[in-house]
Amino acid sequence: MSLQEFWFVLIGVLFTGYFVLEGFDFGVGMLMPVLGKGSDTRRRVVLNTIGPVWDGNEVWLITAAGAMFAAFPEWYASLFSGFYFVLLLILVALILRICAIEYRAKIDDPVWRARCDIGIGIGSWLPAFAWGWVFANIVRGVPLDADKQIAGSAADLFSPYALLGALTTGLLFLLHGAIFVSLKTGGEVRADSVRLAQLLLAPTALVVAGFGLWTQLAYGAGWTWIPLGVAVLGLVVAAVAVSAERDGWAFTGTTFVIGAATVLLFGSLFPNVLPSTISDAFHLTIDNASSTPYTLKVMSWAAVIVTPVVLGYQGWTYWVFRKRLTVDHIPAHTGLPLGPAKD
């Protein structure tokens, strides 16, 4: 395996980790109004399922973007300039969600908390669908010209395939989030999340299967039938486990679906990193978009040393906060009043 191939695979692994971990964060944020309906205590239970881990999950995106910048600067430059507006919207949405989560409990006021919940919703719904749209366009190809700039109009990026990609990640993260809440809660919140997961299973399976089959037939390689098959198997496991209320197996199933779908996308892309719909000569590949061999070599040693430490620490974090939550675990509000204190 060449250094270029190694870093392409590593970036794929980083995005896989991001979609698996941040996927249920997005799902929880999208489902807060539904699973937390009628009670702020219930909403706090739902939000607290990701409270100790959501910020660590976002590090996977930062690392993936940093690895892309260092290993494949031409890919990074063309992608982030061509998709600038959408990626900026994702960034703003993530910042909004961060502020809403962090400051929701700082003020003891129902109006304040309602506004923060809106911020959490926007910061969850928008990236959940936008990432599918972005990666579908990457796999499908963009009008990349000889100057490595994405030409054409915005309408070129709103193909049926790209829109189906957006719907796929949106529904898949919704299901993933519902199952994660059922895994992390008890009582009525868990019961409602299980019922919601059962309702989401059929439409999610239909959309995921359709998008996966389209990707394989139009852009896939021979070996990418394997991740497509794994994704289908994961959907079956999730469906059976949700029906049997086996939360751990259901979460494992959706985890494999997301992971396999990401492998399918990166496998369909390889050896390109950004195909051109104008001419094959304008494709960005792992060879013509990469950094120098010396840069890749230094980065590889750093990745080999640091990555196991980071994975170990994050795994330990999930183990520490593995207990289920119920409304009985939620203490009274301790935030400050919204207005000035009264004498």
Short mmCIF file of C-alpha atoms in Angstrom, two decimals:
data_model
loop_
_atom_site.label_atom_id
_atom_site.label_comp_id
_atom_site.label_asym_id
_atom_site.label_seq_id
_atom_site.Cartn_x
_atom_site.Cartn_y
_atom_site.Cartn_z
CA MET A 1 0.00 0.00 0.00
CA SER A 2 1.39 3.39 -1.00
CA LEU A 3 1.34 6.38 1.33
CA GLN A 4 -1.33 8.01 -0.85
CA GLU A 5 -3.53 4.93 -0.54
CA PHE A 6 -2.88 4.76 3.21
CA TRP A 7 -4.03 8.33 3.74
CA PHE A 8 -7.05 7.92 1.50
CA VAL A 9 -8.09 4.93 3.62
CA LEU A 10 -7.35 6.80 6.84
CA ILE A 11 -9.49 9.77 5.78
CA GLY A 12 -12.26 7.31 4.95
CA VAL A 13 -11.90 5.79 8.42
CA LEU A 14 -12.07 9.22 10.04
CA PHE A 15 -15.25 10.13 8.16
CA THR A 16 -16.70 6.73 9.03
CA GLY A 17 -16.06 7.39 12.71
CA TYR A 18 -17.54 10.86 12.38
CA PHE A 19 -20.74 9.68 10.71
CA VAL A 20 -21.22 6.78 13.15
CA LEU A 21 -20.64 8.86 16.29
CA GLU A 22 -21.93 12.25 15.23
CA GLY A 23 -24.77 10.52 13.38
CA PHE A 24 -26.54 9.60 16.59
CA ASP A 25 -25.77 13.08 17.98
CA PHE A 26 -27.63 14.57 15.02
CA GLY A 27 -30.44 12.05 15.46
CA VAL A 28 -30.84 12.90 19.14
CA GLY A 29 -30.95 16.61 18.36
CA MET A 30 -33.53 16.10 15.62
CA LEU A 31 -35.72 13.97 17.89
CA MET A 32 -35.63 16.15 20.99
CA PRO A 33 -38.98 17.84 20.28
CA VAL A 34 -40.64 14.45 19.69
CA LEU A 35 -39.13 12.34 22.46
CA GLY A 36 -39.10 15.25 24.89
CA LYS A 37 -42.64 16.43 24.14
CA GLY A 38 -44.61 17.73 27.10
CA SER A 39 -41.80 17.93 29.63
CA ASP A 40 -38.52 19.78 29.92
CA THR A 41 -37.28 16.96 32.15
CA ARG A 42 -37.80 14.49 29.28
CA ARG A 43 -35.96 16.82 26.90
CA ARG A 44 -33.07 16.97 29.35
CA VAL A 45 -32.99 13.18 29.54
CA VAL A 46 -32.79 12.98 25.73
CA LEU A 47 -30.09 15.66 25.53
CA ASN A 48 -28.07 14.16 28.37
CA THR A 49 -27.69 10.91 26.45
CA ILE A 50 -25.10 12.71 24.31
CA GLY A 51 -24.04 15.26 26.94
CA PRO A 52 -20.69 13.65 27.87
CA VAL A 53 -19.66 12.63 24.34
CA TRP A 54 -20.98 14.96 21.65
CA ASP A 55 -18.01 17.34 21.70
CA GLY A 56 -15.55 14.45 21.42
CA ASN A 57 -17.49 13.10 18.46
CA GLU A 58 -17.00 16.37 16.57
CA VAL A 59 -13.23 15.99 16.84
CA TRP A 60 -13.46 13.26 14.18
CA LEU A 61 -14.57 15.89 11.64
CA ILE A 62 -11.78 18.28 12.61
CA THR A 63 -9.23 15.49 12.29
CA ALA A 64 -10.65 14.33 8.94
CA ALA A 65 -10.56 17.85 7.51
CA GLY A 66 -7.05 18.40 8.86
CA ALA A 67 -5.86 15.11 7.38
CA MET A 68 -7.40 16.02 4.03
CA PHE A 69 -5.67 19.41 4.10
CA ALA A 70 -2.27 17.93 4.94
CA ALA A 71 -2.36 14.77 2.82
CA PHE A 72 -4.35 15.96 -0.22
CA PRO A 73 -4.17 19.77 -0.35
CA GLU A 74 -5.51 19.95 -3.91
CA TRP A 75 -8.58 17.92 -2.87
CA TYR A 76 -9.09 20.12 0.15
CA ALA A 77 -8.75 23.35 -1.86
CA SER A 78 -11.10 22.35 -4.67
CA LEU A 79 -13.69 20.78 -2.37
CA PHE A 80 -13.84 23.55 0.21
CA SER A 81 -13.90 26.30 -2.39
CA GLY A 82 -16.47 24.60 -4.62
CA PHE A 83 -18.76 23.66 -1.73
CA TYR A 84 -17.95 26.77 0.25
CA PHE A 85 -21.51 27.94 0.89
CA VAL A 86 -22.85 24.55 1.99
CA LEU A 87 -19.83 23.77 4.17
CA LEU A 88 -20.13 27.23 5.71
CA LEU A 89 -23.79 26.52 6.51
CA ILE A 90 -22.76 23.24 8.14
CA LEU A 91 -20.11 25.04 10.18
CA VAL A 92 -22.53 27.75 11.31
CA ALA A 93 -25.14 25.10 12.19
CA LEU A 94 -22.58 23.17 14.25
CA ILE A 95 -21.52 26.33 16.08
CA LEU A 96 -25.16 27.15 16.76
CA ARG A 97 -25.70 23.68 18.17
CA ILE A 98 -22.60 23.92 20.34
CA CYS A 99 -23.73 27.24 21.84
CA ALA A 100 -27.27 25.97 22.35
CA ILE A 101 -26.16 22.80 24.14
CA GLU A 102 -23.60 24.57 26.30
CA TYR A 103 -25.81 27.49 27.33
CA ARG A 104 -29.19 25.77 27.58
CA ALA A 105 -28.83 25.06 31.30
CA LYS A 106 -27.13 28.34 32.16
CA ILE A 107 -30.40 30.29 32.30
CA ASP A 108 -33.43 29.05 34.22
CA ASP A 109 -36.12 30.31 31.89
CA PRO A 110 -38.48 28.26 29.67
CA VAL A 111 -38.31 30.76 26.79
CA TRP A 112 -34.53 30.65 26.84
CA ARG A 113 -34.53 26.85 26.81
CA ALA A 114 -37.06 26.77 23.96
CA ARG A 115 -34.82 29.01 21.87
CA CYS A 116 -31.82 26.83 22.63
CA ASP A 117 -33.82 23.79 21.57
CA ILE A 118 -34.48 25.48 18.22
CA GLY A 119 -30.73 26.03 17.86
CA ILE A 120 -30.05 22.37 18.66
CA GLY A 121 -32.64 21.36 16.06
CA ILE A 122 -31.18 23.55 13.32
CA GLY A 123 -27.68 22.40 14.19
CA SER A 124 -28.78 18.78 13.85
CA TRP A 125 -31.20 18.75 10.91
CA LEU A 126 -29.12 20.83 8.51
CA PRO A 127 -25.79 18.92 8.76
CA ALA A 128 -27.56 15.55 8.80
CA PHE A 129 -28.98 16.14 5.32
CA ALA A 130 -26.18 18.35 3.99
CA TRP A 131 -23.44 15.77 4.47
CA GLY A 132 -25.29 13.25 2.35
CA TRP A 133 -25.72 15.84 -0.38
CA VAL A 134 -22.02 16.76 -0.30
CA PHE A 135 -20.70 13.20 -0.46
CA ALA A 136 -23.19 12.16 -3.12
CA ASN A 137 -21.91 15.00 -5.29
CA ILE A 138 -18.29 14.01 -4.62
CA VAL A 139 -18.95 10.44 -5.78
CA ARG A 140 -21.07 11.51 -8.75
CA GLY A 141 -18.50 14.08 -9.85
CA VAL A 142 -18.54 17.84 -10.23
CA PRO A 143 -17.82 20.18 -13.16
CA LEU A 144 -14.12 20.49 -12.30
CA ASP A 145 -12.16 22.44 -14.92
CA ALA A 146 -8.48 22.46 -15.88
CA ASP A 147 -7.72 25.02 -13.16
CA LYS A 148 -9.14 22.63 -10.53
CA GLN A 149 -12.06 24.93 -9.92
CA ILE A 150 -15.68 23.78 -9.78
CA ALA A 151 -17.44 25.52 -12.65
CA GLY A 152 -21.07 25.49 -13.71
CA SER A 153 -24.14 26.55 -11.75
CA ALA A 154 -25.55 25.48 -8.42
CA ALA A 155 -28.27 23.57 -10.28
CA ASP A 156 -25.62 21.08 -11.44
CA LEU A 157 -25.19 19.95 -7.83
CA PHE A 158 -28.90 19.31 -7.17
CA SER A 159 -29.26 16.11 -9.11
CA PRO A 160 -31.74 13.39 -8.07
CA TYR A 161 -28.80 11.29 -6.89
CA ALA A 162 -27.50 14.08 -4.64
CA LEU A 163 -30.95 14.75 -3.20
CA LEU A 164 -31.40 11.03 -2.51
CA GLY A 165 -28.04 11.07 -0.75
CA ALA A 166 -29.24 13.89 1.49
CA LEU A 167 -32.44 12.00 2.30
CA THR A 168 -30.42 8.86 3.03
CA THR A 169 -28.16 10.40 5.66
CA GLY A 170 -31.05 12.35 7.18
CA LEU A 171 -33.24 9.30 7.70
CA LEU A 172 -30.35 7.05 8.69
CA PHE A 173 -29.17 9.47 11.37
CA LEU A 174 -32.74 9.82 12.63
CA LEU A 175 -33.01 6.05 13.06
CA HIS A 176 -29.52 5.84 14.55
CA GLY A 177 -30.42 8.55 17.06
CA ALA A 178 -33.72 6.95 18.05
CA ILE A 179 -31.98 3.64 18.71
CA PHE A 180 -29.23 5.37 20.67
CA VAL A 181 -31.82 7.05 22.92
CA SER A 182 -33.47 3.67 23.51
CA LEU A 183 -30.05 2.25 24.40
CA LYS A 184 -29.25 5.05 26.85
CA THR A 185 -32.58 5.66 28.59
CA GLY A 186 -35.25 3.86 30.59
CA GLY A 187 -38.91 4.29 31.37
CA GLU A 188 -41.27 6.20 29.09
CA VAL A 189 -38.51 7.89 27.12
CA ARG A 190 -37.06 4.53 26.12
CA ALA A 191 -40.50 3.13 25.25
CA ASP A 192 -41.25 6.11 23.01
CA SER A 193 -37.85 5.91 21.31
CA VAL A 194 -38.35 2.20 20.57
CA ARG A 195 -41.75 2.91 18.98
CA LEU A 196 -40.26 5.74 16.95
CA ALA A 197 -37.41 3.54 15.75
CA GLN A 198 -39.94 0.92 14.64
CA LEU A 199 -41.77 3.58 12.61
CA LEU A 200 -38.55 4.84 11.00
CA LEU A 201 -37.23 1.42 10.01
CA ALA A 202 -39.24 0.83 6.83
CA PRO A 203 -38.74 4.22 5.12
CA THR A 204 -35.08 4.33 6.15
CA ALA A 205 -34.39 0.82 4.82
CA LEU A 206 -36.12 1.64 1.51
CA VAL A 207 -34.16 4.87 0.98
CA VAL A 208 -30.81 3.44 2.10
CA ALA A 209 -31.21 0.38 -0.13
CA GLY A 210 -32.18 2.55 -3.11
CA PHE A 211 -29.26 4.93 -2.67
CA GLY A 212 -26.80 2.11 -2.05
CA LEU A 213 -27.89 0.17 -5.12
CA TRP A 214 -27.78 3.31 -7.29
CA THR A 215 -24.26 4.07 -6.02
CA GLN A 216 -23.06 0.54 -6.70
CA LEU A 217 -24.55 0.25 -10.19
CA ALA A 218 -23.49 3.71 -11.34
CA TYR A 219 -20.15 4.27 -9.61
CA GLY A 220 -19.14 1.17 -7.66
CA ALA A 221 -16.35 -1.35 -8.20
CA GLY A 222 -16.60 -5.11 -8.07
CA TRP A 223 -15.51 -5.37 -4.44
CA THR A 224 -17.90 -2.63 -3.24
CA TRP A 225 -20.75 -5.14 -3.45
CA ILE A 226 -19.35 -6.34 -0.10
CA PRO A 227 -20.03 -3.14 1.90
CA LEU A 228 -23.41 -2.87 0.18
CA GLY A 229 -24.22 -6.37 1.40
CA VAL A 230 -22.98 -5.50 4.90
CA ALA A 231 -25.26 -2.44 4.92
CA VAL A 232 -28.26 -4.58 3.96
CA LEU A 233 -27.34 -7.12 6.64
CA GLY A 234 -27.04 -4.29 9.17
CA LEU A 235 -30.53 -3.11 8.28
CA VAL A 236 -31.90 -6.62 8.81
CA VAL A 237 -30.14 -6.91 12.19
CA ALA A 238 -31.43 -3.51 13.24
CA ALA A 239 -35.00 -4.35 12.19
CA VAL A 240 -35.03 -7.67 14.05
CA ALA A 241 -33.38 -6.20 17.13
CA VAL A 242 -35.70 -3.20 17.31
CA SER A 243 -38.72 -5.50 17.08
CA ALA A 244 -37.27 -7.64 19.90
CA GLU A 245 -36.27 -4.49 21.85
CA ARG A 246 -32.63 -5.56 21.89
CA ASP A 247 -31.17 -2.07 21.96
CA GLY A 248 -27.50 -3.04 21.83
CA TRP A 249 -27.91 -5.23 18.75
CA ALA A 250 -30.09 -2.59 17.08
CA PHE A 251 -27.41 0.05 17.62
CA THR A 252 -24.77 -2.35 16.31
CA GLY A 253 -26.90 -2.86 13.21
CA THR A 254 -27.24 0.85 12.37
CA THR A 255 -23.55 1.36 13.16
CA PHE A 256 -22.67 -1.24 10.52
CA VAL A 257 -25.08 0.36 8.05
CA ILE A 258 -23.45 3.77 8.40
CA GLY A 259 -19.95 2.35 8.34
CA ALA A 260 -20.61 0.16 5.31
CA ALA A 261 -22.33 3.01 3.45
CA THR A 262 -19.30 5.23 4.01
CA VAL A 263 -16.97 2.48 2.77
CA LEU A 264 -19.20 2.11 -0.29
CA LEU A 265 -18.91 5.84 -1.04
CA PHE A 266 -15.12 5.99 -0.60
CA GLY A 267 -14.67 2.71 -2.45
CA SER A 268 -16.74 4.00 -5.37
CA LEU A 269 -14.61 7.16 -5.41
CA PHE A 270 -11.17 5.49 -5.40
CA PRO A 271 -8.65 6.21 -6.92
CA ASN A 272 -10.22 9.59 -7.55
CA VAL A 273 -10.77 12.05 -4.75
CA LEU A 274 -12.84 14.49 -6.80
CA PRO A 275 -14.00 13.32 -10.26
CA SER A 276 -14.68 15.83 -13.02
CA THR A 277 -17.79 15.63 -15.15
CA ILE A 278 -16.13 17.83 -17.78
CA SER A 279 -13.22 15.58 -18.72
CA ASP A 280 -11.45 12.55 -17.28
CA ALA A 281 -8.21 14.48 -17.68
CA PHE A 282 -9.37 16.90 -14.99
CA HIS A 283 -10.02 14.26 -12.31
CA LEU A 284 -8.30 14.83 -8.99
CA THR A 285 -6.77 11.55 -7.91
CA ILE A 286 -4.83 10.31 -4.90
CA ASP A 287 -1.65 10.86 -6.96
CA ASN A 288 -2.09 14.31 -8.47
CA ALA A 289 -3.79 15.78 -5.39
CA SER A 290 -1.40 14.53 -2.70
CA SER A 291 1.35 16.16 -0.68
CA THR A 292 5.02 15.26 -1.04
CA PRO A 293 6.16 11.77 0.03
CA TYR A 294 8.17 13.26 2.92
CA THR A 295 5.08 15.05 4.29
CA LEU A 296 3.00 11.88 4.07
CA LYS A 297 5.76 9.87 5.76
CA VAL A 298 6.01 12.24 8.74
CA MET A 299 2.22 12.36 9.07
CA SER A 300 2.02 8.56 8.97
CA TRP A 301 4.34 8.15 11.92
CA ALA A 302 2.37 10.73 13.89
CA ALA A 303 -0.90 8.96 13.07
CA VAL A 304 0.44 5.54 14.07
CA ILE A 305 1.57 6.88 17.46
CA VAL A 306 -1.33 9.19 18.36
CA THR A 307 -4.38 7.39 16.95
CA PRO A 308 -4.43 4.43 19.40
CA VAL A 309 -4.18 6.84 22.33
CA VAL A 310 -7.12 8.90 21.12
CA LEU A 311 -9.23 5.82 20.39
CA GLY A 312 -8.45 4.39 23.82
CA TYR A 313 -9.40 7.59 25.57
CA GLN A 314 -12.67 7.97 23.70
CA GLY A 315 -13.57 4.33 24.29
CA TRP A 316 -12.92 4.82 28.02
CA THR A 317 -15.24 7.86 27.98
CA TYR A 318 -18.10 5.81 26.56
CA TRP A 319 -17.50 3.10 29.13
CA VAL A 320 -17.62 5.55 32.04
CA PHE A 321 -20.93 7.05 30.85
CA ARG A 322 -22.56 3.75 29.86
CA LYS A 323 -25.46 3.85 32.37
CA ARG A 324 -29.06 4.41 31.31
CA LEU A 325 -30.83 7.66 32.19
CA THR A 326 -34.39 8.22 33.40
CA VAL A 327 -36.35 11.27 34.49
CA ASP A 328 -35.47 10.37 38.09
CA HIS A 329 -31.80 11.13 37.40
CA ILE A 330 -32.48 14.72 36.34
CA PRO A 331 -31.94 17.29 39.13
CA ALA A 332 -33.74 20.61 39.48
CA HIS A 333 -32.63 23.56 37.35
CA THR A 334 -29.70 25.49 38.76
CA GLY A 335 -29.41 28.16 36.07
CA LEU A 336 -29.43 31.89 36.62
CA PRO A 337 -32.60 33.96 36.13
CA LEU A 338 -32.99 35.54 32.71
CA GLY A 339 -33.58 39.05 34.03
CA PRO A 340 -31.88 41.00 36.80
CA ALA A 341 -32.24 39.57 40.32
CA LYS A 342 -35.03 41.03 42.38
CA ASP A 343 -34.49 42.32 45.91
#
